[in-house]
Tab-separated table of C-alpha atoms in Angstrom:
chain	number	residue	atom	x	y	z
X	1	ASP	CA	67.695	26.791	-15.500
X	2	THR	CA	69.289	30.330	-14.742
X	3	PHE	CA	71.387	31.099	-11.049
X	4	THR	CA	71.848	34.474	-10.349
X	5	LYS	CA	74.913	35.483	-8.104
X	6	LEU	CA	73.798	37.225	-5.078
X	7	ALA	CA	74.696	39.854	-2.915
X	8	ASN	CA	78.127	38.268	-0.959
X	9	PRO	CA	77.472	38.004	2.640
X	10	SER	CA	78.363	41.709	4.728
X	11	THR	CA	81.650	39.010	6.101
X	12	ARG	CA	83.083	36.792	4.066
X	13	PRO	CA	84.777	34.078	5.379
X	14	THR	CA	89.249	34.636	5.977
X	15	GLY	CA	90.443	31.794	3.427
X	16	ASN	CA	90.430	29.674	0.539
X	17	GLY	CA	87.204	27.369	0.933
X	18	TYR	CA	86.880	24.026	1.397
X	19	GLY	CA	83.035	22.808	1.922
X	20	CYS	CA	79.813	23.304	2.606
X	21	ALA	CA	76.975	22.573	3.704
X	22	PHE	CA	73.013	23.208	4.782
X	23	ASP	CA	71.204	22.997	7.152
X	24	PRO	CA	68.244	21.197	6.355
X	25	THR	CA	65.590	23.110	6.560
X	26	GLY	CA	67.678	25.841	3.915
X	27	THR	CA	67.782	28.226	7.295
X	28	TYR	CA	71.880	27.873	8.438
X	29	LEU	CA	74.285	27.258	5.602
X	30	ALA	CA	78.247	26.421	7.059
X	31	VAL	CA	81.794	27.060	5.193
X	32	ALA	CA	85.207	25.196	5.917
X	33	HIS	CA	88.153	27.090	5.363
X	34	VAL	CA	91.909	28.461	5.537
X	35	ASN	CA	91.868	30.131	8.067
X	36	SER	CA	91.000	30.892	11.260
X	37	PRO	CA	87.656	30.551	12.628
X	38	TYR	CA	87.986	27.801	10.279
X	39	ILE	CA	84.656	27.483	9.561
X	40	THR	CA	81.826	30.174	9.480
X	41	ILE	CA	77.951	30.098	9.335
X	42	TYR	CA	75.912	32.029	8.307
X	43	LYS	CA	71.790	32.243	8.958
X	44	ARG	CA	69.812	32.542	5.900
X	45	SER	CA	66.543	35.511	5.765
X	46	GLY	CA	65.097	35.568	2.414
X	47	ASP	CA	68.195	36.304	-0.220
X	48	THR	CA	70.631	37.886	2.549
X	49	PHE	CA	73.668	35.748	4.315
X	50	THR	CA	73.803	37.660	7.779
X	51	LYS	CA	77.424	35.869	9.809
X	52	LEU	CA	76.854	34.800	13.300
X	53	ALA	CA	78.898	34.584	16.098
X	54	ASP	CA	81.606	32.117	15.775
X	55	PRO	CA	81.036	28.950	18.853
X	56	SER	CA	83.597	29.809	21.667
X	57	THR	CA	85.332	26.355	20.707
X	58	LEU	CA	86.606	26.880	17.504
X	59	PRO	CA	88.171	23.914	15.453
X	60	PRO	CA	92.116	23.821	15.778
X	61	GLY	CA	93.393	23.838	12.510
X	62	THR	CA	91.903	24.244	8.147
X	63	GLY	CA	88.819	23.654	8.014
X	64	ALA	CA	88.354	20.909	5.107
X	65	GLY	CA	84.739	19.283	5.359
X	66	CYS	CA	81.403	20.253	7.150
X	67	ALA	CA	78.371	18.467	7.739
X	68	PHE	CA	74.376	19.188	9.189
X	69	ASP	CA	72.216	15.991	10.434
X	70	PRO	CA	68.976	16.398	9.350
X	71	THR	CA	67.789	17.482	12.426
X	72	GLY	CA	69.797	20.497	12.340
X	73	THR	CA	70.655	20.000	15.477
X	74	TYR	CA	74.126	18.279	14.513
X	75	LEU	CA	77.099	20.557	13.240
X	76	ALA	CA	80.535	18.714	12.046
X	77	VAL	CA	83.510	19.848	10.532
X	78	GLY	CA	86.649	17.348	9.512
X	79	HIS	CA	89.413	19.850	9.825
X	80	ASP	CA	93.349	20.053	10.360
X	81	GLY	CA	95.010	19.536	13.458
X	82	SER	CA	93.341	17.032	16.298
X	83	PRO	CA	90.881	16.657	17.099
X	84	ARG	CA	90.069	16.285	13.510
X	85	ILE	CA	86.404	16.474	13.733
X	86	THR	CA	85.273	19.173	15.452
X	87	ILE	CA	81.220	17.970	16.041
X	88	TYR	CA	78.627	21.431	17.704
X	89	LYS	CA	75.643	20.766	18.783
X	90	ARG	CA	73.370	24.221	17.514
X	91	SER	CA	70.719	25.350	20.249
X	92	GLY	CA	68.948	28.496	18.461
X	93	ASP	CA	71.668	30.431	16.086
X	94	THR	CA	74.627	29.082	18.684
X	95	PHE	CA	76.874	26.017	18.824
X	96	THR	CA	78.276	24.776	21.011
X	97	LYS	CA	80.935	22.168	21.248
X	98	LEU	CA	80.791	18.950	22.137
X	99	ALA	CA	82.914	16.417	24.174
X	100	ASN	CA	85.168	14.976	21.669
X	101	PRO	CA	84.845	11.101	20.726
X	102	ALA	CA	87.068	8.574	22.821
X	103	THR	CA	88.690	7.161	19.989
X	104	LEU	CA	89.945	10.524	17.463
X	105	PRO	CA	90.302	9.813	13.285
X	106	THR	CA	94.000	9.121	13.375
X	107	GLY	CA	94.628	11.971	10.390
X	108	TYR	CA	93.795	15.472	9.009
X	109	GLY	CA	89.829	14.981	8.503
X	110	ARG	CA	88.925	16.289	5.133
X	111	GLY	CA	84.873	15.157	4.253
X	112	CYS	CA	81.998	13.524	6.897
X	113	ALA	CA	78.731	12.756	6.346
X	114	PHE	CA	75.795	12.297	8.872
X	115	ASP	CA	73.743	9.487	7.535
X	116	PRO	CA	70.161	10.498	7.320
X	117	THR	CA	68.273	9.043	10.367
X	118	GLY	CA	71.462	11.043	12.385
X	119	THR	CA	72.753	7.924	14.594
X	120	TYR	CA	76.384	7.484	11.702
X	121	LEU	CA	78.613	10.281	11.128
X	122	ALA	CA	81.889	9.043	8.773
X	123	VAL	CA	85.004	10.641	8.426
X	124	ALA	CA	87.155	10.762	5.916
X	125	HIS	CA	90.580	11.536	6.389
X	126	THR	CA	94.436	11.376	5.645
X	127	ASP	CA	96.004	8.071	7.611
X	128	SER	CA	94.712	4.983	7.613
X	129	PRO	CA	92.157	3.296	8.493
X	130	TYR	CA	90.948	6.368	6.324
X	131	ILE	CA	87.321	6.051	7.399
X	132	THR	CA	86.202	6.829	10.582
X	133	ILE	CA	83.075	5.979	11.605
X	134	TYR	CA	80.726	6.802	15.197
X	135	LYS	CA	77.542	6.030	16.220
X	136	ARG	CA	75.450	8.426	17.983
X	137	SER	CA	73.479	7.869	21.059
X	138	GLY	CA	72.447	11.808	22.576
X	139	ASP	CA	75.547	13.456	22.639
X	140	THR	CA	78.178	11.197	21.885
X	141	PHE	CA	80.105	9.465	19.822
X	142	THR	CA	81.346	6.281	19.713
X	143	LYS	CA	83.695	5.224	16.849
X	144	LEU	CA	82.950	1.761	15.457
X	145	ALA	CA	85.086	-1.432	14.698
X	146	ASP	CA	86.326	-0.376	11.281
X	147	PRO	CA	85.497	-2.124	7.772
X	148	ALA	CA	87.343	-5.374	6.926
X	149	THR	CA	88.057	-3.347	3.982
X	150	LEU	CA	89.424	-0.501	3.670
X	151	PRO	CA	89.522	2.710	1.747
X	152	ALA	CA	93.422	2.057	-0.449
X	153	GLY	CA	94.532	5.784	0.171
X	154	SER	CA	93.492	8.963	2.121
X	155	GLY	CA	90.127	9.465	2.520
X	156	GLU	CA	88.729	12.948	0.471
X	157	GLY	CA	85.392	12.921	0.697
X	158	CYS	CA	82.008	10.836	2.169
X	159	ALA	CA	78.600	10.324	1.503
X	160	PHE	CA	75.302	8.180	2.631
X	161	ASP	CA	72.636	7.180	0.393
X	162	PRO	CA	69.036	8.610	1.286
X	163	THR	CA	68.954	5.259	2.814
X	164	GLY	CA	71.836	5.323	4.603
X	165	THR	CA	72.229	2.216	3.519
X	166	TYR	CA	75.174	2.253	1.159
X	167	LEU	CA	78.290	5.211	2.256
X	168	ALA	CA	80.749	6.481	-0.836
X	169	VAL	CA	84.100	7.061	-0.077
X	170	ALA	CA	86.259	8.647	-2.220
X	171	HIS	CA	90.318	8.676	-2.048
X	172	SER	CA	93.154	8.424	-3.315
X	173	PHE	CA	94.636	5.759	-4.749
X	174	SER	CA	92.551	2.539	-6.695
X	175	PRO	CA	89.905	1.918	-7.247
X	176	TYR	CA	89.466	5.717	-5.644
X	177	ILE	CA	85.880	5.195	-5.071
X	178	THR	CA	84.960	2.353	-2.279
X	179	ILE	CA	81.663	1.668	-1.279
X	180	TYR	CA	80.223	0.141	1.474
X	181	LYS	CA	77.000	-1.859	2.489
X	182	ARG	CA	75.703	-0.655	5.961
X	183	SER	CA	74.230	-4.423	8.381
X	184	GLY	CA	73.395	-2.958	11.495
X	185	ASP	CA	76.627	-1.337	12.354
X	186	THR	CA	78.673	-3.002	9.871
X	187	PHE	CA	79.773	-1.751	6.687
X	188	THR	CA	81.313	-4.636	3.859
X	189	LYS	CA	83.007	-3.467	1.673
X	190	LEU	CA	80.609	-4.124	-2.156
X	191	ALA	CA	82.730	-5.829	-5.538
X	192	ASN	CA	84.368	-2.273	-6.866
X	193	PRO	CA	82.304	-0.956	-10.106
X	194	SER	CA	83.963	-2.496	-13.365
X	195	THR	CA	85.054	1.189	-14.891
X	196	ARG	CA	86.738	2.953	-12.061
X	197	PRO	CA	86.776	6.586	-11.738
X	198	THR	CA	90.410	7.986	-13.453
X	199	GLY	CA	92.765	9.397	-10.384
X	200	ASN	CA	92.043	10.015	-6.774
X	201	GLY	CA	88.901	10.250	-5.762
X	202	TYR	CA	88.405	13.714	-3.762
X	203	GLY	CA	84.434	14.646	-2.695
X	204	CYS	CA	81.394	12.008	-4.061
X	205	ALA	CA	77.033	12.230	-4.036
X	206	PHE	CA	74.280	10.215	-4.532
X	207	ASP	CA	70.856	11.502	-5.649
X	208	PRO	CA	67.994	12.512	-3.252
X	209	THR	CA	66.743	8.830	-4.429
X	210	GLY	CA	70.182	6.459	-4.106
X	211	THR	CA	69.850	5.200	-7.843
X	212	TYR	CA	73.132	7.802	-9.775
X	213	LEU	CA	76.377	7.808	-7.403
X	214	ALA	CA	78.606	11.439	-8.574
X	215	VAL	CA	82.318	11.227	-8.236
X	216	ALA	CA	84.354	13.678	-8.670
X	217	HIS	CA	88.116	13.270	-9.034
X	218	VAL	CA	91.650	13.591	-10.590
X	219	ASN	CA	92.031	12.338	-14.847
X	220	SER	CA	89.820	13.528	-17.759
X	221	PRO	CA	86.258	12.976	-17.358
X	222	TYR	CA	86.751	14.480	-13.832
X	223	ILE	CA	83.389	13.725	-13.196
X	224	THR	CA	82.139	9.981	-12.796
X	225	ILE	CA	78.462	9.016	-12.578
X	226	TYR	CA	77.032	5.351	-11.837
X	227	LYS	CA	73.709	4.136	-11.686
X	228	ARG	CA	73.084	1.445	-9.405
X	229	SER	CA	71.060	-1.450	-9.641
X	230	GLY	CA	70.757	-3.845	-6.452
X	231	ASP	CA	74.202	-3.861	-5.143
X	232	THR	CA	76.057	-3.061	-8.598
X	233	PHE	CA	77.216	0.688	-9.316
X	234	THR	CA	77.593	0.858	-12.668
X	235	LYS	CA	79.293	3.444	-14.585
X	236	LEU	CA	77.436	5.354	-17.230
X	237	ALA	CA	78.719	7.593	-20.466
């Protein structure tokens, strides 16, 4: 239960870090941050993290969130400025930008998440519809139809459960967390939990069994944890 700080990487990100993600093998660590290059990627050897060369095409603005797909082949970065989501394909230690999706998120990309199969990529962003979901075929990401019921405000973070059945979106305005159930390519909003977070949601995560969902938010208690039973999420003490 003891966490001991490692030595800092010899080359650090150039500004405030807003999001980070490991690839599934634990070899690569991506950090989304303020100031160019907006995404900094490290390769781990033992306890040493060495910065890789920047991708030849960078995100155009502040990186807010990032996510690897389950194979470690794709890295998505949510950021300020069009295209708002930049997706890289990894070959060895080289990350090459893919063509932008034909339909882009409508606002600042704040958080992103792949489902466990790497088929779906969700992007939480600042303008309606607040959540944009893509389906991947090869290197092409195609936007799905928006859910019939959208989050109530700016999407700040999102997470799939380990089965890819549930997608949670943390956002501004009540209910602060919106949970969808996926059937094929359709995402249907579930009933809101009976007890909601107390303020704007900024991030969320499922545990590896898909039983627990944690939501980080404004206002005490600042973290709200739900236990799932079927399609019902009940707040824990």
